[in-house]
Each structure stands twice: as C-alpha cells, then as structure tokens.
XYZ file of C-alpha atoms in Angstrom:
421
model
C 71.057 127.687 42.408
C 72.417 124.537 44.311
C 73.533 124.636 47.815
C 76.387 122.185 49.245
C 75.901 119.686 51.456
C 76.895 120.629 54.964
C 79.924 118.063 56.228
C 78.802 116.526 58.940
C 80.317 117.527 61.824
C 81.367 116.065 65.806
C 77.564 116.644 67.073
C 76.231 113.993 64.044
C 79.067 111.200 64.635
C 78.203 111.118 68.676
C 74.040 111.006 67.766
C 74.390 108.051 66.017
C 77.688 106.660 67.555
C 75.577 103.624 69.367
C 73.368 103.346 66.718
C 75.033 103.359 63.891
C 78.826 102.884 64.639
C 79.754 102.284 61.315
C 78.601 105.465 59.612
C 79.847 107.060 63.000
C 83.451 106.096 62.065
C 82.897 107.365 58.503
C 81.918 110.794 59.459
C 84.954 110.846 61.935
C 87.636 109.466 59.241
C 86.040 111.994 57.243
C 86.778 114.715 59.687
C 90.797 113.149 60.153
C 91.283 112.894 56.364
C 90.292 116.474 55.741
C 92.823 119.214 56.153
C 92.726 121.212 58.701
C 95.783 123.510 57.687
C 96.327 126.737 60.365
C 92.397 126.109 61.124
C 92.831 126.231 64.958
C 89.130 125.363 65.239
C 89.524 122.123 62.555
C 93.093 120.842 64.959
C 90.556 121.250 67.745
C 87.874 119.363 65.730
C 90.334 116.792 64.328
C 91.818 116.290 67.855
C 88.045 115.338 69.168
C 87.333 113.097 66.717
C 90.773 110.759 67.346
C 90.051 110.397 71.020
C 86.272 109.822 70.016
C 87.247 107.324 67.275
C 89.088 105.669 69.617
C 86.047 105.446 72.418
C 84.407 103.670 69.396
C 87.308 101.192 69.356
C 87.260 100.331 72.838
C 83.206 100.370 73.088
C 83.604 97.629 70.813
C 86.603 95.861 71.953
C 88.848 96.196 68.861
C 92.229 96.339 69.712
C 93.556 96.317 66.534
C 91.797 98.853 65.137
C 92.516 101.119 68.493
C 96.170 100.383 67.662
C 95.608 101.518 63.809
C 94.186 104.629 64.733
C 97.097 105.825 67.431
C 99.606 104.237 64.328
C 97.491 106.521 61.733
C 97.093 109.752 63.759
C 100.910 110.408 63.425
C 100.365 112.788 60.966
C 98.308 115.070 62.343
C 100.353 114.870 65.857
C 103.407 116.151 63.646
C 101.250 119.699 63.889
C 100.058 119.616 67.327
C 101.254 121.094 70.186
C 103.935 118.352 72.075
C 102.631 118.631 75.586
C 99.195 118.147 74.021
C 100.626 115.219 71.675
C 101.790 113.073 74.791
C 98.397 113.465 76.395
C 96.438 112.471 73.137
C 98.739 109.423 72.909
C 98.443 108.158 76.418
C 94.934 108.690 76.411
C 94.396 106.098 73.311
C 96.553 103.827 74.778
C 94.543 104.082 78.477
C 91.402 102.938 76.161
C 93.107 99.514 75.526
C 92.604 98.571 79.251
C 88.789 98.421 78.943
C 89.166 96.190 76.623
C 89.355 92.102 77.577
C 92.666 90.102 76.922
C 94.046 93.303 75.686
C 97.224 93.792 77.169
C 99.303 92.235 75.248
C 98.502 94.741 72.105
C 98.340 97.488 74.690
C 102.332 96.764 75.632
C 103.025 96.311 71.436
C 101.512 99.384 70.619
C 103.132 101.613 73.420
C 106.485 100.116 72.480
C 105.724 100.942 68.466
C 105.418 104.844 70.034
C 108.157 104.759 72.062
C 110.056 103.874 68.987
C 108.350 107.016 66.455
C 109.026 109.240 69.370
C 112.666 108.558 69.667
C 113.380 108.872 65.736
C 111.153 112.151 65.828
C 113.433 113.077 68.682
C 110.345 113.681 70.854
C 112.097 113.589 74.113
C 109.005 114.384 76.785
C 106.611 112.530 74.880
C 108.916 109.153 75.011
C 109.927 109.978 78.577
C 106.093 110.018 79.123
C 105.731 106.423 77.082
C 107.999 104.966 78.631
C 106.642 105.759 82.139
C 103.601 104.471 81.109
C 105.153 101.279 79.118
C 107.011 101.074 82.787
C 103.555 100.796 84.710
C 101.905 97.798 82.021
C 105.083 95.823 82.364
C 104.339 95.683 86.479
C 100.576 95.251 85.683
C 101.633 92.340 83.215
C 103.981 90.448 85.713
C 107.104 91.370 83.743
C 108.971 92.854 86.649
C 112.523 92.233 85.071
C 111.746 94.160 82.038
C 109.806 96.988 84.291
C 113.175 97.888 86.422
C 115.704 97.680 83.678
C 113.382 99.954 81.914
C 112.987 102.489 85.015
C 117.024 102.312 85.733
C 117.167 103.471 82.332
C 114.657 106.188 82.640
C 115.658 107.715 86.348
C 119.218 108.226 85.105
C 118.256 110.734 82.029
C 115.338 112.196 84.120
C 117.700 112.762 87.013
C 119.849 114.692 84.454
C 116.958 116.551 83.256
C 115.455 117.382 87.107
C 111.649 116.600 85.762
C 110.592 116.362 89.375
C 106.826 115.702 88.152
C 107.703 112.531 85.750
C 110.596 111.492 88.836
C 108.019 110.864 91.575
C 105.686 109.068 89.009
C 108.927 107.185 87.984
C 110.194 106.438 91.564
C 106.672 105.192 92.349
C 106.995 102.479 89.873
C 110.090 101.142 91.061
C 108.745 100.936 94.173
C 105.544 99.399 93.143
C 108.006 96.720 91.224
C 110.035 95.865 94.374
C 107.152 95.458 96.270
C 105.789 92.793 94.110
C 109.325 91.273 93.977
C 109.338 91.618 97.793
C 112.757 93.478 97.657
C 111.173 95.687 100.498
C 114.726 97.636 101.190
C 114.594 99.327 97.878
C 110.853 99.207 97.582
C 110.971 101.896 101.079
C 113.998 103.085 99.600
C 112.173 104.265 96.157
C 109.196 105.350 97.849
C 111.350 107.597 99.451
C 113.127 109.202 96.737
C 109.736 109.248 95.160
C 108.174 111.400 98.010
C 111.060 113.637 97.811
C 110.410 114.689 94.285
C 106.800 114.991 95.325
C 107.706 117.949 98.052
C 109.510 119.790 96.005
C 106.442 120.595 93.365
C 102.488 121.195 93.416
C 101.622 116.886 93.469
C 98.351 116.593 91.311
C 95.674 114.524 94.256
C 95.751 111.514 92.013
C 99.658 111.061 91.931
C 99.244 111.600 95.823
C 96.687 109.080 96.932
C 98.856 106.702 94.883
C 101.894 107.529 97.182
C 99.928 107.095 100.184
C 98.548 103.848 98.465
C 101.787 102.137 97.804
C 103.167 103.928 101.642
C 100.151 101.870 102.896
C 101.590 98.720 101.836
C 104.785 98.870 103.056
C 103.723 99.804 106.282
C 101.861 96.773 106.244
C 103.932 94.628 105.158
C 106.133 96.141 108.746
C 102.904 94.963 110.545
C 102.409 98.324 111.446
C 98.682 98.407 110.486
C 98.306 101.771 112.714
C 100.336 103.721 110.733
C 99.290 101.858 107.423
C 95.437 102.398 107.801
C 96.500 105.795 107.963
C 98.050 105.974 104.381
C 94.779 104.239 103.373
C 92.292 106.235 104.629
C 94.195 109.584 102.491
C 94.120 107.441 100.170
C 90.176 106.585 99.711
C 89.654 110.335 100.617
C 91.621 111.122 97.655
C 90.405 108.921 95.213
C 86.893 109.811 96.354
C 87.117 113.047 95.740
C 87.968 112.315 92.053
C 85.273 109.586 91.865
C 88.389 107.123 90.962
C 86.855 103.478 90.575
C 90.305 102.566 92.738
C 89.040 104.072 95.939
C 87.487 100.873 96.728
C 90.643 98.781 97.069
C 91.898 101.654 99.257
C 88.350 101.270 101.455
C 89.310 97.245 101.481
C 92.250 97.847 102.497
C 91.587 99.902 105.945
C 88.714 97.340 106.404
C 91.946 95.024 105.871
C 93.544 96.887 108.852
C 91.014 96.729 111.147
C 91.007 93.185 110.978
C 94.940 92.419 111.049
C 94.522 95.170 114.429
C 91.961 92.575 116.429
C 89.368 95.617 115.496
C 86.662 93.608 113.101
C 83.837 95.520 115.158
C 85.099 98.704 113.774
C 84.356 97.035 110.132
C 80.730 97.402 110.693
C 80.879 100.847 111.372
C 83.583 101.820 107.604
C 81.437 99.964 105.784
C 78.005 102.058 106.904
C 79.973 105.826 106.780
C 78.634 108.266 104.741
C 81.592 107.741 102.038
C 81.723 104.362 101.802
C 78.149 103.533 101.770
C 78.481 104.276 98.118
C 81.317 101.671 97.299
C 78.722 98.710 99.365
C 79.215 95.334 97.095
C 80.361 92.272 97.169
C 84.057 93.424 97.386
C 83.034 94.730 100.631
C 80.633 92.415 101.642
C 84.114 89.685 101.356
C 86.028 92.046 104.192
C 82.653 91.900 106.365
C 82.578 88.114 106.346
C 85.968 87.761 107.245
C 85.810 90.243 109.898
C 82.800 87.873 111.600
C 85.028 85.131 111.230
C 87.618 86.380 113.289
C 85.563 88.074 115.923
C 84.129 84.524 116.597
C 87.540 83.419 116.181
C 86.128 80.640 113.963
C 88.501 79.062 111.622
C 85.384 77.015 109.818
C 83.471 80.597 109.281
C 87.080 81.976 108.036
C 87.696 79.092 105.371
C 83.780 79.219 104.343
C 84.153 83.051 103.632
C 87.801 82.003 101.870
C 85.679 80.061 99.622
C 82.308 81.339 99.068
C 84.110 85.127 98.184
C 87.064 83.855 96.565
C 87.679 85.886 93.464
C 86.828 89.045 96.008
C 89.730 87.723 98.138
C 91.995 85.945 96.212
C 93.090 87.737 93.137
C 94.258 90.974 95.249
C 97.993 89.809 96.497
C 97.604 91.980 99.223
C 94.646 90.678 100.758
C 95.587 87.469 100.132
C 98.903 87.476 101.859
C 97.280 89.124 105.135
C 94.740 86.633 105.032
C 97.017 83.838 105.104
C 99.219 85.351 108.345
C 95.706 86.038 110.006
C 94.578 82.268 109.238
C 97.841 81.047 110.684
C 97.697 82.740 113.536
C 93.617 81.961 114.225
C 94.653 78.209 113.898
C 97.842 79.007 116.176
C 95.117 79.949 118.900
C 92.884 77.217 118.507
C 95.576 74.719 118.614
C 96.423 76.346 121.984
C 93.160 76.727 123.355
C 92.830 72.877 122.656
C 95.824 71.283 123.623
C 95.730 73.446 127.046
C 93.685 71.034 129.483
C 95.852 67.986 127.885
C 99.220 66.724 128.781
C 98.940 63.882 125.991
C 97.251 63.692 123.269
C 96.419 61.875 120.253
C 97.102 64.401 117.003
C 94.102 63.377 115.284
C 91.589 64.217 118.381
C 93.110 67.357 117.990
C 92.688 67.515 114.073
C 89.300 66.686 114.633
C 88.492 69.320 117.577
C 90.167 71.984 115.048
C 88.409 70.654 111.683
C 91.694 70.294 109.726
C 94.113 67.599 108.110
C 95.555 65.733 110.679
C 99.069 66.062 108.137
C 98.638 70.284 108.723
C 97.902 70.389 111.935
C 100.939 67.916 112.781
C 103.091 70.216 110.630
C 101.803 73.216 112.702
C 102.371 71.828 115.950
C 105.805 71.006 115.080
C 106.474 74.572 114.235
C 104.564 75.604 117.547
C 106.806 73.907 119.161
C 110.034 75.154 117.383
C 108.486 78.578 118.230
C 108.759 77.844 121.735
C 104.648 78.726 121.281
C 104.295 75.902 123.982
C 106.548 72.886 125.118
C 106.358 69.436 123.734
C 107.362 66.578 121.524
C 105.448 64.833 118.961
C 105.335 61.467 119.230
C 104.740 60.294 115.637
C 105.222 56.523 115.943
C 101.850 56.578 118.755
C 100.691 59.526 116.628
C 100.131 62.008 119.957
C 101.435 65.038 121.387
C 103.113 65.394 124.701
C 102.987 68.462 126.417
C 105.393 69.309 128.762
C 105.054 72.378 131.635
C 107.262 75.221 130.901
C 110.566 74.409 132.404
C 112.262 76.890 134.870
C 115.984 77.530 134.554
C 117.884 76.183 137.453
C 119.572 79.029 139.343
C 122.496 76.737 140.310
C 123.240 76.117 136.390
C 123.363 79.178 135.539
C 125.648 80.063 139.110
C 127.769 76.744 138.209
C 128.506 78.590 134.781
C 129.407 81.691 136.178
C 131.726 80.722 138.515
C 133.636 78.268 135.969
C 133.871 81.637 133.490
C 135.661 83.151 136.303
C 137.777 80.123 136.753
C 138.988 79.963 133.458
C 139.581 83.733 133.485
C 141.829 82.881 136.821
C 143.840 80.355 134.860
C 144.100 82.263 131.702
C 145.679 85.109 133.702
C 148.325 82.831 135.972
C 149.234 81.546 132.336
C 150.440 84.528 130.909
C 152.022 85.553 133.920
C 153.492 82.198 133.844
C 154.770 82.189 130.223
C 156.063 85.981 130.516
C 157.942 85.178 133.979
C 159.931 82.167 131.785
C-alpha cells in the first residue's frame, strides 16, 4: 500500500528560505498554483505565501521579480476579500523600498495596479494606490505629478466623505507644498488634513506623521517652541511603534534646541531613557553641532559640516536650519570683530573670522543693508568704515512738521480761494 507524499507546506518554505531560496520559491509557487477553491484555510495559506514570496524578492533585491509576483497574484486577489486585497497589494509594493535604486520600478508597478484596479472597477483599492503612488512621486522629487494627482484624488474622496483616506490625502499635499515651499497651502492642507483627522479614531502612526509635518511648518515660522512640541509627540509616537522614523523626529527636537540658543539641553535628549536607544552617528552629527554653537565657533561648526556630512546634508530640513544658524553665527562674529574698529581693512577681518575675504565682503554689505551696524565699504582701499549710529535731529523732523502744516494752510486758502471766484 503506497502513501502520498505530503505537499510541503508554509513551515518547510520559511526553514529553508535563507538556505535554500530557490527550492523555497518552488514550494511557495507550488502553494499559489494549487487551487484553493472555497478552502478558507488554503486563501489563508495562499495569501501567506504571496507576501512571503515577496520577502524573498526583496531579501534578494529583485525588483523585477517583486513586480512579477504582485502582476501574477491577480488571480487569486479576484477571490479575496477587497479590503484585504488593497492591503496585500500595498504591502508588496512597500517591499520595493528595501530594495537599492528601486524606485523607479516601485512607481511603474504601482501605476500598472492603479490601471487593473480601475478596469476591475475596484474603487477603494485604486483610491488606496493612488494615495500611495501620491506619496513615491513626493519621495521621488516629482512634485508636479504628486499634486495634479492629489487634486484629482481629494475631489472624488470629498464626494465619497472617506475621512480616513482624506487626512492621509491632505497630508500629502501638504508634505508636497512644503517641499515646493508654497507654505500658504502647505498650512492650509495641513489644516484640512487635521480636520478629517478629528472627526474619526486617527490610527498613532497617521498621527505622529501630522505632528511630524505640523513640526515643520512651525519651524519654518521660526517658532521652534511650538515646533519642538509637534516633535517630541512625534518621537513618542513613533517609539511606541518601534518606527525606524522616530529618529529623524529625535533630530529634529535636538534641531530645536539648537535654533532656541539651548545646545546644553542637547546633552541631556540625547542621554534620556528613550533616546538612549536611537544613540549613532545621526545623533552624534546634532551633538557636534550643538558644541559648535555653544562655543559660538564658526571653525568647530564648518568642521562638524564636513566631517558628518551625509548625517547633515541629505535631510533638507536640517540642512536649511543649519544654513540660517551659520549665517547668523558669522553675523555675530563679524560684529564682535569689527566692534573696537572704526576702519578696517576687509581682509584683517577675513582673516580674524577664517573665511573668504569675497564672503565676508558680501556679508558685510548685507550687514550693512540690514542696518545690522553702520558703514560703507570702501572697495577701491579694500576696508570697512564704521560709522557711530547716527541720531535723528529733532529739528528735522520739527522742520517737517511744521512745513506739513504749511502746506495744509495753503491747500485750504486755495479752495476757499477757487470756490469764492
């Protein structure tokens, strides 16, 4: 009597899924190509293996394969729950950004679904693609394409009152407006989007992302206060779910404390309980910067600039409230030097401040356009004269005041005059 040969199953594919990848994907084709008919335990099998097949994808950085498998597990989606469909979907596509130089397959592919939803007439699960096609457009620089998109999508989901899909929406636009520094209607869709949020039960993760983006606007106001405030929800709430972007929430208050004249307080963030477990050289970047400007050292600054660039540079954020706070530390040194001096030669000056003589001639210029101090460069000698700050004569200002009054006089005899004749 022969017995059969039991299929393999889930349990075998993930024993050998680092050892043996290939026979891994075999066992879990094996599992998609067999049907699973009103099986509710084989849909719940099948739906495993497409989401682990696709961790196999991304473990080994194959794109193209990822983007066969989403293309391939159409037909079993056609029996599957639609709420549950969307979710399976975005998930495969969320494995593309673990993958390098991916994103340009990652946009393709979510565009190729957007396209089988609307001729299935899959209306929540396109909505849902086309939020998330919304978000990689903003990620890939292609703002343009991003807000014609979400103009698109607010109208129908404004029709349709989806509250939940309306904040995430609104949150986007925002997010694009920011980066396009249209701050009106970046405020203006944060807004909106936090008025959607209010109205519903707002999953933590959707939240800390409102406070994130709130964060920024504030500021980008200069109102560090209130924007340290948004961060600090924001790290708690991405703690709390372990989320790997807590950390440029936690660089971002250390950010604040900085821009607020507080870099002592760095010291202390950095060594709290919570953050202690985000240490590295992301944060290590904010603590050298916060030295530099407690010693109020524009060499230390530039030497941290350099020495943690990629930690500094590639956030936009960071980098745009590093380059106000440099300005302004060189605006105070140039002050602090030129002080005891009521001429002086600009490239003493350049020297003493350990910069270009062409920069700090351009600064001192602006200084003085700024009414920062008084002066005149003298570029022919190459100095700077500095002048005292001049007090306004009282008997100007009187001499104006009383010919106002005289022309008012004549203005009125005049049209006395002309209505008498």
């Amino acid at each position: 009597m022969s017995t059969s040969t039991p299929r393999p199953t889930l349990a075998d594919a993930a024993a050998i899924s680092k050892t043996d990848p290939r026979k891994a994907e075999q066992i879990l084709q094996s599992i998609l190509d067999t049907p699973a008919g009103d099986d509710e335990d084989a849909l719940h099998d099948q739906e495993d293996a497409l989401l682990k097949l696709g961790e196999l994808y991304r473990d080994e950085a194959n794109p193209t394969a990822l983007a066969e498998v989403i293309k391939k597990s159409r037909t079993f989606m056609s029996s599957t729950a639609k709420a549950k469909t969307a979710k399976i979907i975005r998930t495969l596509i969320d494995y593309f950004s673990a993958i390098p130089d991916a994103q340009a397959a990652q946009i393709e592919c979510t565009k190729d679904n957007i396209e089988w939803a609307r001729t299935e007439k899959r209306v929540f699960l396109r909505q849902n693609l086309e939020t998330k096609l919304a978000g990689l457009l903003i990620e890939a620089k292609t703002y343009r394409e991003a807000l014609t998109l979400i103009e698109a999508l607010l109208k129908e989901l404004k029709r349709l009152d989806d509250k939940m899909i309306l904040t995430e929406v609104h949150l986007l636009e925002s997010r694009a407006n920011s980066e396009t520094a249209n701050w009106a209607k970046a405020k203006a869709s944060l807004t909106a989007g936090r008025t959607a949020a209010n109205s519903i039960y707002c999953p933590p993760l959707l939240q800390a992302q409102l406070d994130m983006q709130s964060g920024i606007l504030h500021a980008e106001d200069k109102d560090y206060k209130t924007a340290y405030s948004y961060f600090f929800e924001t790290f708690e709430g991405y703690s709390a779910a372990d989320d790997g972007r807590a950390l440029k929430a936690l660089k971002y208050m250390l950010l604040c404390k900085i821009m607020l004249n507080l870099p002592q307080d760095v010291t202390s963030l950095i060594q709290a309980k919570l953050a202690l477990k985000y240490s590295g050289k992301e944060v290590e970047a904010m603590k050298a910067i916060a030295l530099a400007h407690q010693h109020r050292s524009l060499g230390e600054f530039e030497g941290a600039l350099k020495e943690w660039k990629d930690e500094l540079s590639n956030d936009p954020i960071i980098r745009s409230h590093l380059a106000a706070l440099y300005d302004t530390l060189l605006e105070q040194n140039l002050v602090r030097i030129i002080e005891p001096f009521s001429r002086v030669e600009i490239a003493h000056v350049a020297d003493l401040v350990g910069q270009p003589v062409q920069g700090v001639e351009t600064k001192l210029s602006q200084m003085i356009l700024d009414k920062v101090f008084f002066g005149v460069l003298d570029q022919g000698a190459g100095c700077l004269q500095v002048f005292d700050e001049p007090k306004e004569d009282e008997t100007y200002t009187a001499t104006l005041g009383t010919i106002k009054h005289v022309g008012d006089v004549v203005e009125s005899l005049y049209e006395k005059a002309t209505k008498l004749s």
